[in-house]
XYZ file of C-alpha atoms in Angstrom:
721
model
C 88.078 121.338 97.509
C 91.790 120.901 98.606
C 91.545 124.034 100.762
C 88.256 122.953 102.298
C 89.631 119.467 103.199
C 92.788 120.937 104.698
C 90.721 123.269 106.872
C 88.418 120.426 107.981
C 91.403 118.266 108.929
C 92.924 121.108 110.930
C 89.594 121.762 112.762
C 89.273 118.071 113.453
C 92.592 118.022 115.324
C 91.067 120.520 117.828
C 87.775 118.699 118.145
C 89.426 115.280 118.596
C 91.696 116.696 121.271
C 88.595 117.849 123.210
C 86.966 114.533 122.731
C 89.852 112.462 123.974
C 89.209 110.182 126.927
C 91.571 108.042 128.920
C 91.608 104.390 127.871
C 89.164 102.666 130.209
C 90.540 99.275 129.169
C 94.146 99.954 130.247
C 95.823 96.750 131.461
C 97.585 96.739 134.827
C 100.098 93.965 135.351
C 100.388 92.334 138.806
C 103.547 90.278 138.862
C 102.686 88.680 142.258
C 99.455 86.974 141.172
C 98.517 84.586 138.364
C 95.161 83.337 137.355
C 93.884 80.404 135.291
C 91.079 81.257 132.917
C 88.274 78.712 132.566
C 85.935 78.751 129.537
C 85.027 82.380 129.166
C 83.373 84.211 126.272
C 85.022 87.643 126.190
C 83.561 90.545 124.261
C 85.203 93.961 124.272
C 85.446 97.078 122.173
C 88.627 96.980 120.194
C 89.971 100.299 118.872
C 90.507 100.596 115.152
C 94.085 101.759 115.596
C 96.496 101.348 118.486
C 99.885 103.126 118.981
C 102.430 100.895 120.613
C 106.040 101.594 121.710
C 107.619 100.243 118.521
C 104.802 100.163 116.017
C 101.377 101.290 114.932
C 98.670 98.603 114.760
C 95.542 98.563 112.666
C 92.896 96.158 114.069
C 91.052 95.017 110.888
C 88.054 93.447 112.509
C 87.260 96.690 114.264
C 86.843 98.549 110.948
C 83.212 98.659 109.820
C 84.270 99.098 106.123
C 87.127 96.501 105.994
C 85.177 93.545 104.562
C 85.750 93.320 100.787
C 88.986 95.259 100.842
C 92.453 93.960 100.294
C 95.590 94.785 102.182
C 96.707 97.465 99.760
C 93.389 99.340 100.198
C 93.676 99.036 104.002
C 97.104 100.610 103.923
C 95.626 103.838 102.612
C 94.067 104.257 106.097
C 97.288 103.750 108.074
C 98.950 106.891 109.620
C 102.313 107.538 107.977
C 101.558 105.257 105.040
C 100.667 106.513 101.501
C 99.679 104.638 98.362
C 99.868 106.589 95.124
C 97.998 106.181 91.838
C 100.479 103.538 90.679
C 100.088 101.483 93.820
C 103.521 102.421 95.250
C 103.571 102.082 99.039
C 105.546 104.570 101.159
C 106.227 104.996 104.815
C 106.971 108.585 105.946
C 107.453 109.467 102.317
C 110.045 106.805 101.598
C 110.080 103.995 99.073
C 111.667 100.643 99.906
C 108.998 99.093 102.117
C 109.500 95.558 103.444
C 106.502 93.322 104.038
C 106.266 90.562 106.650
C 103.705 87.739 106.602
C 103.297 86.713 110.260
C 106.774 88.100 110.954
C 108.426 86.493 107.917
C 109.771 89.145 105.561
C 109.156 89.308 101.844
C 111.630 91.667 100.311
C 109.765 92.942 97.219
C 109.953 95.770 94.774
C 107.018 98.094 94.221
C 105.229 96.017 91.548
C 105.607 92.637 93.330
C 104.579 94.286 96.667
C 101.418 95.592 95.056
C 100.488 92.180 93.688
C 101.039 90.512 97.103
C 98.933 93.127 98.963
C 96.125 92.831 96.386
C 96.137 89.061 96.840
C 95.658 89.366 100.611
C 92.010 89.675 101.672
C 91.148 91.794 104.711
C 88.896 88.934 105.770
C 91.921 86.841 106.645
C 93.891 89.543 108.470
C 93.850 90.146 112.155
C 96.071 93.306 112.302
C 98.389 95.333 110.098
C 101.453 96.661 111.900
C 103.733 99.461 110.656
C 107.272 99.510 112.147
C 109.053 102.688 110.992
C 112.319 101.919 112.915
C 112.996 98.103 113.085
C 115.471 96.724 115.552
C 118.777 94.994 114.692
C 116.945 91.618 114.650
C 115.346 92.474 111.291
C 117.065 92.456 107.872
C 118.598 95.918 107.104
C 116.918 95.916 103.696
C 113.923 98.218 103.335
C 114.969 101.757 104.100
C 111.301 102.904 104.655
C 110.507 100.379 107.378
C 108.364 97.294 107.760
C 104.681 96.422 107.288
C 103.664 93.246 109.063
C 100.502 91.416 107.982
C 99.290 89.336 110.901
C 96.808 86.625 109.815
C 93.933 85.247 111.923
C 94.821 82.353 114.192
C 92.623 80.946 116.959
C 93.616 81.314 120.633
C 90.906 78.839 121.642
C 91.082 75.045 121.763
C 88.928 73.387 119.087
C 88.029 74.345 115.575
C 87.076 77.805 114.307
C 87.100 79.810 111.150
C 85.316 82.137 108.841
C 83.865 82.405 105.304
C 83.564 85.617 103.280
C 82.092 86.425 99.930
C 81.464 89.781 98.255
C 80.650 91.629 95.001
C 81.333 95.187 93.969
C 79.557 96.829 91.044
C 81.492 99.624 89.317
C 81.210 100.260 85.592
C 82.407 96.652 85.497
C 82.854 94.365 88.516
C 85.007 93.005 91.249
C 84.365 89.854 93.238
C 86.125 88.318 96.189
C 85.963 85.241 98.393
C 87.998 84.170 101.402
C 88.148 81.334 103.968
C 89.984 80.746 107.244
C 90.158 77.512 109.189
C 91.926 76.886 112.543
C 92.281 73.837 114.775
C 94.044 74.119 118.064
C 94.875 71.203 120.315
C 97.123 70.766 123.389
C 100.064 69.566 121.258
C 99.024 70.094 117.653
C 97.831 73.251 115.920
C 96.801 73.525 112.231
C 95.627 76.515 110.109
C 94.747 77.058 106.468
C 93.468 80.219 104.809
C 93.039 81.504 101.240
C 91.301 84.006 99.096
C 90.497 84.704 95.467
C 90.013 88.146 93.883
C 88.612 88.513 90.318
C 87.894 91.747 88.600
C 87.365 93.469 85.314
C 87.911 97.237 85.208
C 88.697 99.913 82.698
C 91.237 102.707 83.250
C 91.354 105.970 81.307
C 94.956 107.006 80.585
C 96.062 110.367 79.348
C 99.591 111.485 78.496
C 100.708 114.875 77.069
C 104.369 115.402 76.076
C 105.265 118.912 74.980
C 108.501 118.693 72.965
C 110.493 121.464 71.252
C 108.865 120.939 67.811
C 105.743 118.991 68.463
C 103.126 117.981 71.024
C 102.158 114.325 71.607
C 98.659 114.244 73.106
C 97.691 110.630 73.956
C 94.531 109.215 75.363
C 93.758 105.553 75.854
C 91.708 102.890 77.613
C 93.131 99.945 79.483
C 90.873 96.891 79.902
C 92.284 94.862 82.735
C 90.999 91.379 83.541
C 92.612 90.374 86.756
C 92.719 87.231 88.981
C 94.791 86.881 92.088
C 94.686 83.859 94.405
C 96.559 83.048 97.560
C 96.621 80.107 99.966
C 98.564 79.569 103.166
C 98.704 76.527 105.502
C 100.699 75.736 108.551
C 101.050 73.369 111.517
C 102.789 73.367 114.819
C 103.678 70.411 117.049
C 104.598 70.820 120.714
C 107.088 67.992 121.340
C 107.541 68.863 125.045
C 107.204 72.031 127.118
C 110.645 73.030 125.876
C 110.570 71.929 122.205
C 108.200 72.616 119.362
C 108.451 72.569 115.554
C 106.404 74.166 112.792
C 105.805 74.230 109.069
C 104.304 76.959 106.884
C 103.658 76.849 103.147
C 102.416 79.548 100.895
C 101.238 79.707 97.256
C 100.203 82.700 95.155
C 99.139 82.876 91.579
C 98.433 86.035 89.559
C 96.848 86.253 86.125
C 96.682 89.629 84.467
C 95.229 90.132 80.937
C 95.871 93.752 79.961
C 94.717 94.858 76.419
C 94.593 98.522 75.656
C 93.986 100.957 72.851
C 95.457 104.502 72.588
C 95.320 107.370 70.143
C 98.259 109.836 69.959
C 97.564 113.135 68.250
C 100.816 114.505 66.850
C 100.501 118.287 66.634
C 103.247 120.183 64.745
C 104.713 120.517 61.241
C 104.449 116.748 60.661
C 100.893 116.319 61.986
C 99.682 112.766 62.210
C 97.513 110.310 64.269
C 99.185 107.301 65.881
C 96.919 104.360 66.654
C 98.337 101.836 69.123
C 96.892 98.429 70.149
C 98.588 96.557 72.928
C 98.075 93.012 74.196
C 99.697 92.098 77.484
C 99.317 88.857 79.408
C 101.157 88.088 82.609
C 101.136 85.000 84.846
C 103.080 84.701 88.038
C 103.458 81.712 90.422
C 105.179 81.899 93.799
C 105.672 78.933 96.057
C 107.458 79.170 99.436
C 108.024 76.959 102.455
C 109.241 77.572 106.022
C 110.266 74.995 108.591
C 111.055 76.289 112.150
C 112.121 74.877 115.534
C 111.969 76.570 118.927
C 113.596 75.639 122.246
C 112.653 77.305 125.559
C 115.383 77.001 128.156
C 116.314 78.418 131.579
C 116.720 82.118 132.501
C 114.014 82.946 129.955
C 116.374 81.768 127.207
C 114.970 80.943 123.795
C 116.544 79.463 120.671
C 114.822 79.631 117.285
C 116.028 78.096 113.997
C 114.333 78.410 110.636
C 114.924 77.505 107.019
C 113.065 79.312 104.148
C 112.798 78.309 100.541
C 111.005 80.127 97.681
C 110.522 79.505 93.942
C 109.144 82.136 91.666
C 108.258 81.832 88.000
C 106.640 84.418 85.629
C 105.742 84.619 81.964
C 105.044 87.921 80.302
C 103.795 88.330 76.663
C 103.663 91.869 75.285
C 102.638 92.820 71.699
C 102.491 96.464 70.640
C 101.002 97.286 67.185
C 101.356 100.857 65.834
C 99.756 102.513 62.790
C 100.319 106.077 61.606
C 96.883 107.014 60.043
C 98.182 109.693 57.640
C 101.380 108.048 56.243
C 100.281 104.432 56.707
C 103.536 103.555 58.354
C 103.413 100.540 60.737
C 105.541 99.043 63.482
C 105.227 95.957 65.627
C 106.940 95.083 68.878
C 106.515 91.531 70.096
C 108.262 90.451 73.307
C 108.111 87.271 75.356
C 109.811 87.115 78.729
C 110.241 84.218 81.162
C 111.774 84.667 84.575
C 112.632 82.253 87.386
C 114.039 83.082 90.827
C 115.196 80.586 93.551
C 115.899 81.708 97.098
C 117.163 79.794 100.080
C 117.846 81.150 103.556
C 118.553 79.953 107.033
C 118.754 81.719 110.343
C 119.225 81.114 114.058
C 118.096 83.580 116.836
C 118.968 83.286 120.545
C 117.739 85.377 123.393
C 118.177 85.285 127.184
C 118.029 87.423 130.363
C 121.405 88.767 131.479
C 122.006 90.989 134.450
C 118.460 92.473 134.714
C 118.368 92.960 130.986
C 117.478 91.044 127.795
C 120.160 90.041 125.294
C 119.444 88.693 121.787
C 121.679 87.741 118.891
C 121.488 85.783 115.686
C 123.014 84.598 112.412
C 121.532 84.404 108.949
C 122.640 83.318 105.489
C 120.635 83.753 102.209
C 121.367 82.911 98.604
C 119.363 83.862 95.485
C 119.699 83.127 91.821
C 117.722 84.846 89.024
C 117.386 83.816 85.352
C 115.568 86.053 82.922
C 115.141 84.997 79.246
C 113.728 87.504 76.668
C 112.793 86.693 73.116
C 111.173 89.005 70.622
C 111.317 91.053 67.431
C 110.618 94.514 66.040
C 109.126 95.006 62.590
C 109.153 98.545 61.309
C 108.670 99.498 57.601
C 109.414 95.978 56.537
C 112.659 95.731 58.525
C 112.683 92.918 61.071
C 115.117 93.046 64.089
C 115.282 89.917 66.231
C 115.785 90.500 69.927
C 117.480 88.249 72.444
C 118.525 88.834 76.024
C 119.580 86.366 78.809
C 120.152 87.907 82.201
C 121.524 85.942 85.124
C 122.058 87.261 88.654
C 123.265 85.753 91.864
C 123.469 87.206 95.330
C 124.674 85.928 98.698
C 124.181 87.697 102.002
C 125.612 86.733 105.424
C 124.479 88.612 108.508
C 125.101 88.729 112.303
C 123.430 90.882 114.914
C 123.295 91.546 118.663
C 121.221 93.787 120.914
C 120.706 94.438 124.616
C 117.723 96.014 126.406
C 117.540 97.152 130.017
C 115.426 99.412 132.198
C 116.747 101.846 134.830
C 113.738 102.928 136.844
C 111.481 104.855 134.466
C 114.142 104.833 131.766
C 114.482 102.097 129.159
C 117.272 101.660 126.604
C 117.807 99.174 123.777
C 120.884 99.241 121.547
C 121.805 96.957 118.690
C 124.253 96.389 115.883
C 123.764 94.324 112.664
C 126.509 93.529 110.133
C 125.740 92.235 106.579
C 128.182 90.964 104.041
C 126.916 90.938 100.485
C 128.421 89.344 97.351
C 126.653 89.849 93.987
C 127.353 89.030 90.339
C 125.256 89.527 87.138
C 125.628 89.034 83.398
C 123.444 90.182 80.460
C 123.894 88.795 76.952
C 122.077 90.296 73.870
C 121.336 88.933 70.356
C 124.823 89.881 69.113
C 126.556 88.067 71.878
C 127.613 91.274 73.521
C 127.975 90.846 77.296
C 127.293 93.377 79.919
C 128.578 92.337 83.375
C 127.382 93.870 86.604
C 130.357 94.734 88.854
C 131.435 91.649 90.744
C 130.904 93.331 94.036
C 131.499 92.327 97.663
C 130.830 94.780 100.452
C 130.343 94.842 104.176
C 127.938 97.220 105.971
C 127.062 97.832 109.588
C 123.610 99.008 110.786
C 123.329 100.431 114.330
C 119.972 100.928 116.126
C 119.144 102.813 119.289
C 115.849 103.137 121.208
C 115.355 105.321 124.317
C 112.121 105.761 126.282
C 111.171 107.563 129.517
C 107.892 106.576 131.217
C 106.475 109.570 133.110
C 103.550 107.527 134.387
C 101.285 104.706 133.249
C 99.858 106.676 130.320
C 102.507 109.126 129.266
C 106.016 108.503 127.871
C 108.539 110.056 125.547
C 110.857 108.237 123.256
C 113.749 108.501 120.714
C 114.675 106.018 117.984
C 117.497 105.815 115.525
C 118.299 103.304 112.762
C 120.354 103.002 109.642
C 118.889 100.924 106.757
C 119.480 100.185 103.104
C 117.461 99.363 100.019
C 119.074 97.136 97.377
C 117.957 97.514 93.720
C 115.632 94.775 92.439
C 117.125 92.041 90.292
C 115.480 93.058 86.982
C 116.143 96.824 87.518
C 119.797 96.030 86.963
C 119.238 94.379 83.509
C 120.459 96.857 80.850
C 117.998 95.578 78.207
C 115.765 98.194 76.614
C 112.055 97.226 76.951
C 109.743 99.121 74.612
C 106.091 99.703 75.584
C 104.955 101.897 72.744
C 106.409 103.736 69.716
C 107.631 106.692 71.720
C 108.282 105.162 75.142
C 110.723 102.527 76.526
C 112.309 101.506 79.782
C 115.834 100.191 80.575
C 117.574 98.685 83.569
C 120.770 100.058 85.020
C 123.672 97.642 85.881
C 125.507 100.409 87.729
C 122.737 100.909 90.404
C 124.055 101.153 93.930
C 122.077 100.406 97.136
C 120.498 103.455 98.855
C 121.178 104.098 102.528
C 118.881 105.912 104.956
C 119.407 107.411 108.404
C 116.211 107.539 110.433
C 115.659 109.762 113.513
C 112.357 109.847 115.454
C 111.091 111.601 118.578
C 107.652 110.502 119.829
C 105.389 111.295 122.732
C 102.606 108.819 123.664
C 99.721 109.947 125.883
C 96.534 108.348 127.182
C 97.600 104.973 125.929
C 96.515 105.250 122.229
C 97.564 108.675 121.122
C 100.909 109.656 119.773
C 102.746 112.730 118.469
C 105.827 112.063 116.275
C 108.664 114.146 114.835
C 110.526 112.177 112.180
C 113.590 113.107 110.101
C 115.360 110.865 107.609
C 118.030 111.373 104.970
C 118.636 109.005 102.046
C 121.902 108.839 100.110
C 122.162 107.358 96.548
C 118.332 107.549 96.319
C 117.003 105.065 93.746
C 114.488 106.914 91.549
C 112.972 106.264 88.099
C 113.694 109.244 85.809
C 112.826 109.936 82.186
C 115.306 111.131 79.605
C 114.479 112.503 76.201
C 116.206 111.882 72.857
C 114.277 113.711 70.162
C 110.676 112.399 70.386
C 111.771 109.245 72.271
C 111.336 108.958 76.017
C 113.415 106.473 78.006
C 112.712 105.618 81.615
C 115.480 104.166 83.749
C 116.353 103.750 87.504
C 119.250 105.906 88.744
C 120.892 106.895 91.987
C 119.312 110.337 92.206
C 121.359 112.125 94.905
C 120.122 112.871 98.399
C 116.633 113.244 99.740
C 115.788 114.687 103.202
C 112.372 114.286 104.748
C 110.866 115.960 107.809
C 107.394 115.204 109.068
C 105.163 115.687 112.159
C 102.373 113.272 112.715
C 99.446 113.214 115.186
C 97.281 110.171 115.589
C 94.467 109.772 118.088
C 91.142 108.041 118.699
C 88.083 110.080 119.670
C 84.606 109.514 121.171
C 81.516 111.777 120.938
C 78.248 111.032 122.817
C 79.153 107.313 123.265
C 77.559 106.288 119.986
C 80.169 108.090 117.761
C 83.776 106.991 117.842
C 86.607 107.025 115.366
C 90.210 107.648 114.632
C 92.104 110.599 113.158
C 95.606 111.180 111.886
C 97.316 114.161 110.275
C 100.811 114.273 108.851
C 102.224 117.509 107.480
C 105.726 117.119 105.938
C 108.536 118.755 104.000
C 110.906 116.964 101.687
C 114.074 118.249 99.968
C 116.030 116.832 97.008
C 119.599 117.619 95.921
C 121.093 115.806 92.954
C 123.223 116.282 89.880
C 121.384 114.538 86.969
C 123.180 116.362 84.165
C 124.811 113.151 82.880
C 121.424 111.936 81.844
C 120.095 113.478 78.638
C 117.644 116.335 79.118
C 118.054 116.382 82.954
C 119.746 118.970 85.152
C 120.865 119.553 88.752
C 118.038 119.428 91.316
C 118.065 121.604 94.435
C 114.474 122.034 95.598
C 111.962 121.095 98.184
C 108.232 121.081 98.833
C 105.611 120.647 101.560
C 102.750 118.180 101.669
C 100.068 116.823 103.895
C 98.452 113.386 104.438
C 95.413 112.799 106.576
C 92.854 110.113 107.461
C 89.583 110.184 109.405
C 87.479 107.156 110.333
C 84.026 107.505 111.981
C 81.962 104.568 113.428
C 78.323 105.146 114.537
C 76.721 102.599 116.789
C 73.040 102.735 115.658
C 71.761 99.983 118.034
C 70.260 96.548 117.461
C 73.605 95.370 115.951
C 73.667 98.096 113.295
C 76.865 100.056 112.670
C 77.627 102.806 110.085
C 80.963 104.088 108.967
C 82.232 107.250 107.298
C 85.918 107.483 106.376
C 88.145 109.625 104.219
C 91.799 109.761 103.320
C 93.559 112.718 101.728
C 97.069 113.055 100.152
C 97.985 116.644 99.328
C 99.965 117.579 96.262
C 103.659 116.578 96.532
C 106.991 117.031 94.772
C 109.826 114.508 94.339
C 112.987 114.899 92.210
C 111.708 115.739 88.660
C 108.075 114.896 89.473
C 105.054 116.873 90.816
C 101.953 114.982 91.805
C 98.488 116.410 92.326
C 96.346 115.943 95.364
C 94.096 112.855 95.657
C 91.434 111.935 98.148
C 88.505 109.568 98.710
C 85.353 109.367 100.855
C 83.751 105.943 101.782
C 80.458 105.036 103.370
C 79.572 101.704 105.016
C 76.794 99.899 106.849
C 77.127 96.693 108.881
C 74.533 94.456 110.518
C 75.324 91.516 112.678
C 73.166 88.387 113.188
C 73.323 85.162 115.156
C 75.350 86.519 118.056
C 77.779 88.328 115.748
C 78.533 85.215 113.697
C 76.878 86.353 110.513
C 77.646 89.868 109.180
C 76.087 91.775 106.322
C 78.235 94.551 104.889
C 77.180 97.283 102.455
C 79.627 99.923 101.320
C 79.886 102.748 98.863
C 83.539 103.229 97.865
C 84.864 106.542 96.686
C 81.456 108.232 96.901
C 82.541 111.403 94.919
C 84.704 109.436 92.300
C 87.796 111.470 93.132
C 90.522 108.864 92.985
C 92.423 110.242 90.002
C 96.203 110.196 89.770
C 98.038 112.985 87.881
C 101.804 113.587 87.696
C 103.998 116.064 85.812
C 107.629 115.541 84.954
C 109.965 118.401 83.840
C 112.839 117.165 81.636
C 114.794 120.275 80.566
C 112.509 122.188 78.197
C 110.195 119.168 77.856
C 107.045 118.869 79.911
C 105.271 115.504 80.400
C 101.916 115.064 82.176
C 100.396 111.649 82.850
C 97.057 110.881 84.466
C 95.091 107.729 85.278
C 91.416 107.408 86.255
C 90.413 103.900 87.248
C 87.073 102.504 88.413
C 87.137 103.457 92.020
C 83.488 104.298 92.753
C 81.268 101.256 93.309
C 78.622 99.688 95.505
C 79.838 96.691 97.538
C 77.767 93.880 99.140
C 79.356 91.284 101.246
C 78.608 88.435 103.713
C 80.876 86.920 106.297
C 80.217 84.050 108.682
C 82.312 83.041 111.733
C 82.048 79.502 113.004
C 83.474 77.313 115.728
C 84.657 77.807 119.314
C 84.821 81.417 120.576
C 85.838 80.552 124.182
C 89.282 81.357 125.326
C 91.176 78.541 127.093
C 94.710 79.854 126.995
C 96.854 82.635 125.579
C 99.485 81.380 123.242
C 102.883 82.984 122.595
C 103.725 84.943 119.494
C 104.968 82.960 116.478
C 108.687 83.109 115.837
C 109.837 85.728 113.323
C 112.190 84.989 110.397
C 113.228 86.883 107.257
C 113.300 85.796 103.643
C 114.996 87.654 100.788
C 113.101 88.016 97.507
C 113.558 91.151 95.506
C 111.477 90.361 92.446
C 109.984 92.658 89.851
C 106.760 91.964 87.959
C 106.277 92.274 84.183
C 109.526 90.692 83.166
């Protein structure tokens, strides 16, 4: 099947190239004329995916199968973006993705990023943008790049909005609902949107660990009850033509009930059967506020000032009960963890036109404080060990940046430099009173950016981009406390973790407006990777700085049209990655000096059946890959959808079959010295979805508003304690 899919994707490159047509909706700008639009109802065909000079944009409303999905599921369909079986998001093969909500950055670790994306309904999104090489204006954090979630807002005066509800039947169920309300006036604009996602699904989990003297063959079933809700509200008041202020508030709540049962067959001289029952319950609450001010002056000058505040609180309860069937030995791990994080940041951005070019600069300061309190005990063979850990962490970051952009005929150049000063301090105290202090570190880093582009003509251009970025370790990943998840497996933080730095180089060629060919190379130093070490039959997972990783990829993305009724989008991304690291100081690990090739692809097909009927057929494919000590098998999915519009496109009925062939299965192998570990997960991915959406209010365009101001907010938070 992998070979067949690879051949099909290769053939499709040729077919889509034949089917390419110039963009008939190309916009020509006339700087000598201006027009005032009266009430007009505009209806046009929006492409599913658009390639722009500095980003790739997915237009959510143009996707026939988007209703009922969340942002994490949509990202599987973005060129250059991959989501693995553990919901880790990568851009061009790199971890450390930053997420923006309407231009405001949320600096999250992998688990927290997954929760945020799952809580964001596609029904409330206008576009998803992927920025692989951000400019100096953005925070340097996030070595992989930026994903910007742009929410729906009305460009028309009056009131408008939408309602969505859906249900998906798998072995169990998933249900979702979303609303969006906008009111736009001449001086006052207000919006509110929210969504709720509830689900119950079972996941089959298998793990085989081949040790020197025994084999641990485990199979289990996770029964996850999940609820994720999110609400956003904002207002903007235009004081005068030059002054306006705004306020945005956001609340997210996650509840996750996660009981599981597992049987571990112990094969060897001391054969036995380990029965494990686990009860996990997690609640997370996140509340954030933003207040912003904008001044529009002479010479196209603009001043923007913003203050962001965020409060995060989580409570994790984890109980692991073990019984050895043959010997009757028992053990119990009971852990209760509470975490709070407070963040505050402020920034000022200024831009103006200088000598036929555009200059922008800005200042930012952010401060964060984390408190993590763990209480628990271990009871094994009648011996009780009480556990205690308090972890506190503080971090302050001050930043300044400047950039200048100018065109010389057909040649455009933009150069920028950002400097960030970081001061951090952490302390961990255990039940004996022993203190482990993170290094009291202060450091200054600079991050240059360079963008070059040559425009051959209206439709064809070539460009180059360079940026240097970093990814700081998450707060909890630096806590040295050992957190046990079953009798043979535990995880631990690393107080000696260093930030990882990445150099990104990109050459790209854009043709016919929407098509792009890219060559990307990046190299990451002090790569942060989770590795597993082995001590006898005990496995310990911890984050380490795992040497250097180099990544080279070529990507082609293009829309296509056949016979007018068949259109779609295609992307292909072959790549090669290479790792070099000395891990000999970690028990059971060795030096790494290896590489491997891979391939990611996506095809979306839309069929216009007439009488407001549309059908969709889409597929994504991630070929087998290798990274440090891990090898991951290929994974792919095929989806079908059907959409019918009523009442002048206001009411939409959506029917979809997700993962038609039930192929979404994640499997990974780790080689630790002479020890081989294989883990696999098969979740409920195949299901029939039925959804309804209704759009109400004014559809007529009165004016075209400016983009919202963009600010950044620091919040590196890790879920599950």
